[in-house]
Short mmCIF file of C-alpha atoms in Angstrom, two decimals:
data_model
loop_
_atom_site.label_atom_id
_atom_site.label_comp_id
_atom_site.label_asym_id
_atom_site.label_seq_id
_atom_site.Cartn_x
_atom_site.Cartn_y
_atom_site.Cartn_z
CA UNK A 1 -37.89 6.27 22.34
CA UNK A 2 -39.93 7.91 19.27
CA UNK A 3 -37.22 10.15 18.76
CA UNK A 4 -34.59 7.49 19.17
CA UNK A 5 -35.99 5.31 16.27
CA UNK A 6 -36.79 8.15 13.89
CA UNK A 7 -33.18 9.47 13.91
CA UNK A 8 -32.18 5.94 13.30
CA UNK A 9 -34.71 5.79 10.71
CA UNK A 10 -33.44 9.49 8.99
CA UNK A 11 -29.66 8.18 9.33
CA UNK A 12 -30.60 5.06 8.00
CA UNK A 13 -32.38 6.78 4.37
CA UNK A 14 -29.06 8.98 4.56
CA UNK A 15 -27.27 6.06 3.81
CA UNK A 16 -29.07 4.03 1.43
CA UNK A 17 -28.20 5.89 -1.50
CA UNK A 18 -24.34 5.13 -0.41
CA UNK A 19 -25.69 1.36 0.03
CA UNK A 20 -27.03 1.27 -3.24
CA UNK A 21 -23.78 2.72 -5.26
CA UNK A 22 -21.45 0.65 -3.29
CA UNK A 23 -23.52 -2.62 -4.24
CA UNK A 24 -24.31 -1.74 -8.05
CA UNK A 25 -20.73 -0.18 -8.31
CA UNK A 26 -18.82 -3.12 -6.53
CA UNK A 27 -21.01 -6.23 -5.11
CA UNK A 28 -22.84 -6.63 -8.22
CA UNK A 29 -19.85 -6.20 -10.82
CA UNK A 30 -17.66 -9.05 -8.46
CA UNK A 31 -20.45 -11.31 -8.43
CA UNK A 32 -20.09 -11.41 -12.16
CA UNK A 33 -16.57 -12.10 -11.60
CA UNK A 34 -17.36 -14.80 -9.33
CA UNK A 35 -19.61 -16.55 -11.58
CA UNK A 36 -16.62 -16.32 -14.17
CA UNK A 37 -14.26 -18.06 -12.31
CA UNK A 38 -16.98 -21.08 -12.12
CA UNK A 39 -18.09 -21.14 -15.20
CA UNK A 40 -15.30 -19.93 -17.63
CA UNK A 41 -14.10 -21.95 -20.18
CA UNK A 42 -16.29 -24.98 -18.65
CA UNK A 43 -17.95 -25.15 -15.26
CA UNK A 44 -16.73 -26.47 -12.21
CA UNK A 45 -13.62 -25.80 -9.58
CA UNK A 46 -11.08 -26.65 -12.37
CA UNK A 47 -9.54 -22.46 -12.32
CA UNK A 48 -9.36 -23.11 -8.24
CA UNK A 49 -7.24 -26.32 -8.69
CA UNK A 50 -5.10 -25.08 -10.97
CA UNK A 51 -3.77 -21.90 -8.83
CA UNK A 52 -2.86 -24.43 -6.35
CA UNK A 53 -1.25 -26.42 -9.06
CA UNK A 54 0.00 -23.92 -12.03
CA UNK A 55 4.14 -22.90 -10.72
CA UNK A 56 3.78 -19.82 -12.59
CA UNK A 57 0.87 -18.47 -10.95
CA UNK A 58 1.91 -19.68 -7.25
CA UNK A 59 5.47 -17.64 -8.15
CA UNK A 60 3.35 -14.61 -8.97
CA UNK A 61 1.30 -15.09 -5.01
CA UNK A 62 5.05 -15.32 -3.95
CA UNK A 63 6.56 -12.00 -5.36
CA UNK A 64 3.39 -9.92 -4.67
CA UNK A 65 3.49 -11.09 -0.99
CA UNK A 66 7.07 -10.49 -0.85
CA UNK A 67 7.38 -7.54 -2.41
CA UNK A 68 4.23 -5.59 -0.76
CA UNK A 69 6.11 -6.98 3.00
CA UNK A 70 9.23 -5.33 1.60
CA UNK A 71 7.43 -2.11 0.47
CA UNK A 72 5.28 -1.61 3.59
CA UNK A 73 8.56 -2.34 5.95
CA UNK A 74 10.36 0.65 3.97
CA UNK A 75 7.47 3.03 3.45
CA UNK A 76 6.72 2.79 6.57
CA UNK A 77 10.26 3.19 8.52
CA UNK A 78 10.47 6.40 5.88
CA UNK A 79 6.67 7.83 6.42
CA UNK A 80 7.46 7.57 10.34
CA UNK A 81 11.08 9.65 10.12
CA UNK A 82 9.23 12.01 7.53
CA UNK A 83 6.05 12.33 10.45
CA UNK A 84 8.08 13.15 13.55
CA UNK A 85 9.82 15.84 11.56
CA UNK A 86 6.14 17.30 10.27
CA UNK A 87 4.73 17.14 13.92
CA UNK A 88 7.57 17.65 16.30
CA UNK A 89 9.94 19.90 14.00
CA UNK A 90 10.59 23.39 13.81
CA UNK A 91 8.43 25.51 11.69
CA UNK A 92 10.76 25.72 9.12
CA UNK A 93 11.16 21.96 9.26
CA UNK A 94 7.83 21.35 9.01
CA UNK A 95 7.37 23.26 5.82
CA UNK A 96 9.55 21.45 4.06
CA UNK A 97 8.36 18.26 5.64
CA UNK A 98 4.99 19.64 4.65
CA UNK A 99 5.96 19.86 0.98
CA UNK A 100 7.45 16.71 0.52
CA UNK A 101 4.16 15.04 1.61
CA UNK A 102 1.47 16.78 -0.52
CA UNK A 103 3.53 17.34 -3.50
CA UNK A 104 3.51 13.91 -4.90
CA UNK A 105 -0.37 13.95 -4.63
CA UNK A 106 0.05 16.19 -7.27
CA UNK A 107 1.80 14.14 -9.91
CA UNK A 108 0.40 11.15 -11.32
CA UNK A 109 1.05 7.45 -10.92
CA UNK A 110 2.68 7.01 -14.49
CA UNK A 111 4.47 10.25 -14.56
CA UNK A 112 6.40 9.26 -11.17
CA UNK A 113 6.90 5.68 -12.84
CA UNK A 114 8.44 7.00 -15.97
CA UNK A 115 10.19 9.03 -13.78
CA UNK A 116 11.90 6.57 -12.00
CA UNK A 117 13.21 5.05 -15.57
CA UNK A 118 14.83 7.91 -16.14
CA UNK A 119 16.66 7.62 -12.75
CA UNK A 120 17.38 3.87 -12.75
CA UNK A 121 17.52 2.88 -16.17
CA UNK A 122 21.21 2.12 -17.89
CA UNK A 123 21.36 5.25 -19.44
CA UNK A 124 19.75 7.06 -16.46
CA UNK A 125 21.21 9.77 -14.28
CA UNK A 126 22.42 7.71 -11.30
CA UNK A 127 24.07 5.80 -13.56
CA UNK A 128 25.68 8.62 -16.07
CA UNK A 129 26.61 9.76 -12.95
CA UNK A 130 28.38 7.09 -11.36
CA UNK A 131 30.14 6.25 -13.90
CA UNK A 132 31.50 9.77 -14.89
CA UNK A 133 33.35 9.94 -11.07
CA UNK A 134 34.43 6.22 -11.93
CA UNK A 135 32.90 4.59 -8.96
CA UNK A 136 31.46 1.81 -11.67
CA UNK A 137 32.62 0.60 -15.08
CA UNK A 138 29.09 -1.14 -16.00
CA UNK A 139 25.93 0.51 -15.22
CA UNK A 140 24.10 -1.43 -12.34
CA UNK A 141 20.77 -3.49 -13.20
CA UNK A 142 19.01 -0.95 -11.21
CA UNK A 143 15.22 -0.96 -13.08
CA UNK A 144 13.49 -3.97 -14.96
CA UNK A 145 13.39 -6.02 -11.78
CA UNK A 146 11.94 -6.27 -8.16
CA UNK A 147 14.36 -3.52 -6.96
CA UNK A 148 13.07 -0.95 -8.83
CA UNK A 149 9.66 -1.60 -8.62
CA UNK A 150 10.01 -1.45 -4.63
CA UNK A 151 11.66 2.06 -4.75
CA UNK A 152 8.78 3.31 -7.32
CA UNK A 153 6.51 1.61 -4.93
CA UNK A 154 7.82 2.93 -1.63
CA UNK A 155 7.83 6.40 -3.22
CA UNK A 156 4.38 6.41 -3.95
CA UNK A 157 3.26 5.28 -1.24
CA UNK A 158 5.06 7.03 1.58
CA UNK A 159 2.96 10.17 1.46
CA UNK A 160 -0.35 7.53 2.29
CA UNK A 161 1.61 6.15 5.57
CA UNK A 162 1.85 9.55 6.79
CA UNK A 163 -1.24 10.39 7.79
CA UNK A 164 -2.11 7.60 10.40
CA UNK A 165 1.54 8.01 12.04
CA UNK A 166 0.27 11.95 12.04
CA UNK A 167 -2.82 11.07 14.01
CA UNK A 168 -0.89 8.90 16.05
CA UNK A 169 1.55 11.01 16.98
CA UNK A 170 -0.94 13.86 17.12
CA UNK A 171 -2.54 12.35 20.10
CA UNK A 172 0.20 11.99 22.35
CA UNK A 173 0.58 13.26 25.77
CA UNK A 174 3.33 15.44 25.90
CA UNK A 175 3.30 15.13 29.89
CA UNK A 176 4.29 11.51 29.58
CA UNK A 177 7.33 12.65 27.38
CA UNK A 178 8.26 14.74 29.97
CA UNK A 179 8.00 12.72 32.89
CA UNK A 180 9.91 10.20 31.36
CA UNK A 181 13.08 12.61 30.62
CA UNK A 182 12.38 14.20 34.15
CA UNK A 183 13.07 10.43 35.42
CA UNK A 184 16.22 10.58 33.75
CA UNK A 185 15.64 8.88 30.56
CA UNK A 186 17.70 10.08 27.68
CA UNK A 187 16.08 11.79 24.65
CA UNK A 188 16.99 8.10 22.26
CA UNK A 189 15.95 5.78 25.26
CA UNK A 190 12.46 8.21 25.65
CA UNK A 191 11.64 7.92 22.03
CA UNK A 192 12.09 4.02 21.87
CA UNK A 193 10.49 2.80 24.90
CA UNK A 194 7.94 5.51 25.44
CA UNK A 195 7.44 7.64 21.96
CA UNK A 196 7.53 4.57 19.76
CA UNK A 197 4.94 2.23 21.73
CA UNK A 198 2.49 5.15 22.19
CA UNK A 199 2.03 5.31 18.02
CA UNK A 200 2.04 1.71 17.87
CA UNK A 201 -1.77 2.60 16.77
CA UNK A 202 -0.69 4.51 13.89
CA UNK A 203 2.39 2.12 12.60
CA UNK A 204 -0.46 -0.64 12.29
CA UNK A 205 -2.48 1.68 10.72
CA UNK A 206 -0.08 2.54 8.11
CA UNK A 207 1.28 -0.89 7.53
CA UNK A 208 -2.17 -2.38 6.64
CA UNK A 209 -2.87 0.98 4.20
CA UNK A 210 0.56 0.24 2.31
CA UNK A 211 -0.32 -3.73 2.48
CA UNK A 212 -3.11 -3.61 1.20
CA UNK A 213 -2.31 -0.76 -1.83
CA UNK A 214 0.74 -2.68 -2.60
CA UNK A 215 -0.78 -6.14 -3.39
CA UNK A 216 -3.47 -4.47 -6.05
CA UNK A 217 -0.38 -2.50 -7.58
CA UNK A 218 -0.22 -2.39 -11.80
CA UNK A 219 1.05 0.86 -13.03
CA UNK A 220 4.46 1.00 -11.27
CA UNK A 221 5.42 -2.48 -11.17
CA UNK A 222 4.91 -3.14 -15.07
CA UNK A 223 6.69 0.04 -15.83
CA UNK A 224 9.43 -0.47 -13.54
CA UNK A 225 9.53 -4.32 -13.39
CA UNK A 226 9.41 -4.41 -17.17
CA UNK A 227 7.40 -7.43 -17.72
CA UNK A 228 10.14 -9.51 -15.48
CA UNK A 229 8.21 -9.02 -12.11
CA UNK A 230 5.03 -9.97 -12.75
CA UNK A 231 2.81 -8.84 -9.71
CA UNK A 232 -0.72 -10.50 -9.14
CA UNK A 233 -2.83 -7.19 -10.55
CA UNK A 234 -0.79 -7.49 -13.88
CA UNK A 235 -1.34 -11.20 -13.95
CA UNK A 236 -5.12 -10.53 -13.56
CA UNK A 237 -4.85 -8.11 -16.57
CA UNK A 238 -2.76 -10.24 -19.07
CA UNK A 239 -4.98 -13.28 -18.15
CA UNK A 240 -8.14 -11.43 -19.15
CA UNK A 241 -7.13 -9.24 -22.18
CA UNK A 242 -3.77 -10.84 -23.34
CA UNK A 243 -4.38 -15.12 -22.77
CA UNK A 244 -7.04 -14.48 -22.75
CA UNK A 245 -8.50 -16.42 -19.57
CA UNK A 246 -11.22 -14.96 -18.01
CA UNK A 247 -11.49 -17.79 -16.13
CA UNK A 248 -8.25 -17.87 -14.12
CA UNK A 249 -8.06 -14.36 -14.23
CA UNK A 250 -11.70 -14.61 -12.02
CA UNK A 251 -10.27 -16.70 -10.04
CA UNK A 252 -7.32 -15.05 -9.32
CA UNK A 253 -9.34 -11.90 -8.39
CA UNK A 254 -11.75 -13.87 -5.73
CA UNK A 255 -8.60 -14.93 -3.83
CA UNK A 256 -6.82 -11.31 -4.23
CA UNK A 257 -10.25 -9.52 -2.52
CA UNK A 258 -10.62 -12.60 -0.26
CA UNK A 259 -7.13 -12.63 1.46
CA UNK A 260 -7.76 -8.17 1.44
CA UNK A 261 -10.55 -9.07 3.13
CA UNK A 262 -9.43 -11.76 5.67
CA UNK A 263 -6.66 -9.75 6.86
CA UNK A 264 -9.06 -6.58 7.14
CA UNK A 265 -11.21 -8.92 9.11
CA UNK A 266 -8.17 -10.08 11.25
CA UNK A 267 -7.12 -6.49 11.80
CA UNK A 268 -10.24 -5.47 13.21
CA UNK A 269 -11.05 -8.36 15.46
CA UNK A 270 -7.19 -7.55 17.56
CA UNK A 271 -7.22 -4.00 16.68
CA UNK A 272 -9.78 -1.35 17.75
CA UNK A 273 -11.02 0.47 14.69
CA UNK A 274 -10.56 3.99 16.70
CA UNK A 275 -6.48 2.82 17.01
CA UNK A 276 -6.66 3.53 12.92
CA UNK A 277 -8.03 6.82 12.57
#
């Protein structure tokens, strides 16, 4: 029993340094944020009332909500093609699946971003280039709106939905597999009524990793949206160093880690934590 508590005891002075970071680092900085969105520019609930009442900021909620659903859906279906190739592939498919993961860790956020302007803009390749065989007369509106900020979106975050589906997939029982094809189920029926469930851990996994990453998103989308879709994290940011209105801009943060937190909360109370790994 000794023993018992002074492990608990050496784990728990392991961990207090951690403690302490994570609440002078984090807690302490979003309390001040907390108290701003009370007290700034007069006190009272007045910055509260007025994201339930201001259009512009409600439209902002809207987009970020449907554009992180949109991303997630995509980067997901993508990160899940890309995983069964990296885990059930050949070697030499692998490699290359391999590659195409870990090699956008390597470039940054606002080099991919500027990237993808150079791709999608009116003057960009796709469009030199489909105009050249003819196959438009007008370049398509292809960047400075919500469809290029999902593509810049799903590309950076496809490598990050990966690794869960890995694990997932990782895991499996290749006996099952086989027992289903040696009951005469056919290689597309196997994989979506027995291959498909089985990573259902991982696919929730990823989803809520995307979600999550793609409602805090501010590089990519003001690059690529071009100040015409205005996500929540570059609201936050021209509220406090543009408007400037710290207050609203509080507020607005509260709700943003709030709702991250309530649907962490929600994940974990219908989804074992050991299903995520």
């Amino acid at each position: 029993m000794r023993g018992v508590l002074s492990d608990r005891m050496g784990a728990a002075l392991l961990m207090a340094p951690l403690l302490l970071f994570l609440v002078l680092a984090y807690a302490w900085p979003f309390l001040g944020v907390v108290k701003w969105s009370f007290t700034l520019p007069t006190p009272g609930l007045g910055q509260y009332d007025a994201l339930l009442t201001d259009d512009l900021v409600q439209s902002v909620f809207i987009r970020t909500l449907r554009i992180a659903a949109i991303v997630t859906v995509v980067s997901v279906a993508a990160a899940y093609a890309i995983t069964v190739v990296w885990v059930r592939g050949s070697p030499a498919q692998r490699l290359i699946a391999e590659f195409c993961i870990l090699v956008p860790f390597w470039i940054s956020v606002l080099t991919r971003a500027f990237g993808w302007v150079a791709l999608l803009s009116n003057r960009g390749l796709i469009n030199t280039w489909l105009q050249s065989i003819g196959f438009i007369s007008e370049p398509l509106t292809l960047v400075r709106n919500e469809f290029g900020v999902v593509v810049g979106m799903t590309h950076f975050l496809i490598p990050f939905a990966v690794f869960p589906l890995a694990s997932a997939m990782r895991s499996l029982d290749d006996r099952v597999l086989l027992a289903a094809r040696g009951l005469g189920s056919s290689r597309t029926r196997t994989f979506w009524t027995v291959f498909v469930p089985m990573t259902r851990s991982g696919i929730i996994g990823s989803a809520l990793i995307v979600f999550v990453f793609s409602l805090g998103f501010f590089v990519t989308p003001a690059i690529l949206g071009g100040g015409r879709s205005v996500m929540i994290a570059e609201l936050i940011y021209l509220r406090i160093f543009q408007s400037p209105d710290w207050g609203l801009g509080a507020a607005i943060s509260v709700v943003l880690v709030l709702f991250v937190g309530a649907l962490m909360a929600l994940l974990f109370r219908y989804v074992r934590p050991k299903q995520l790994i």
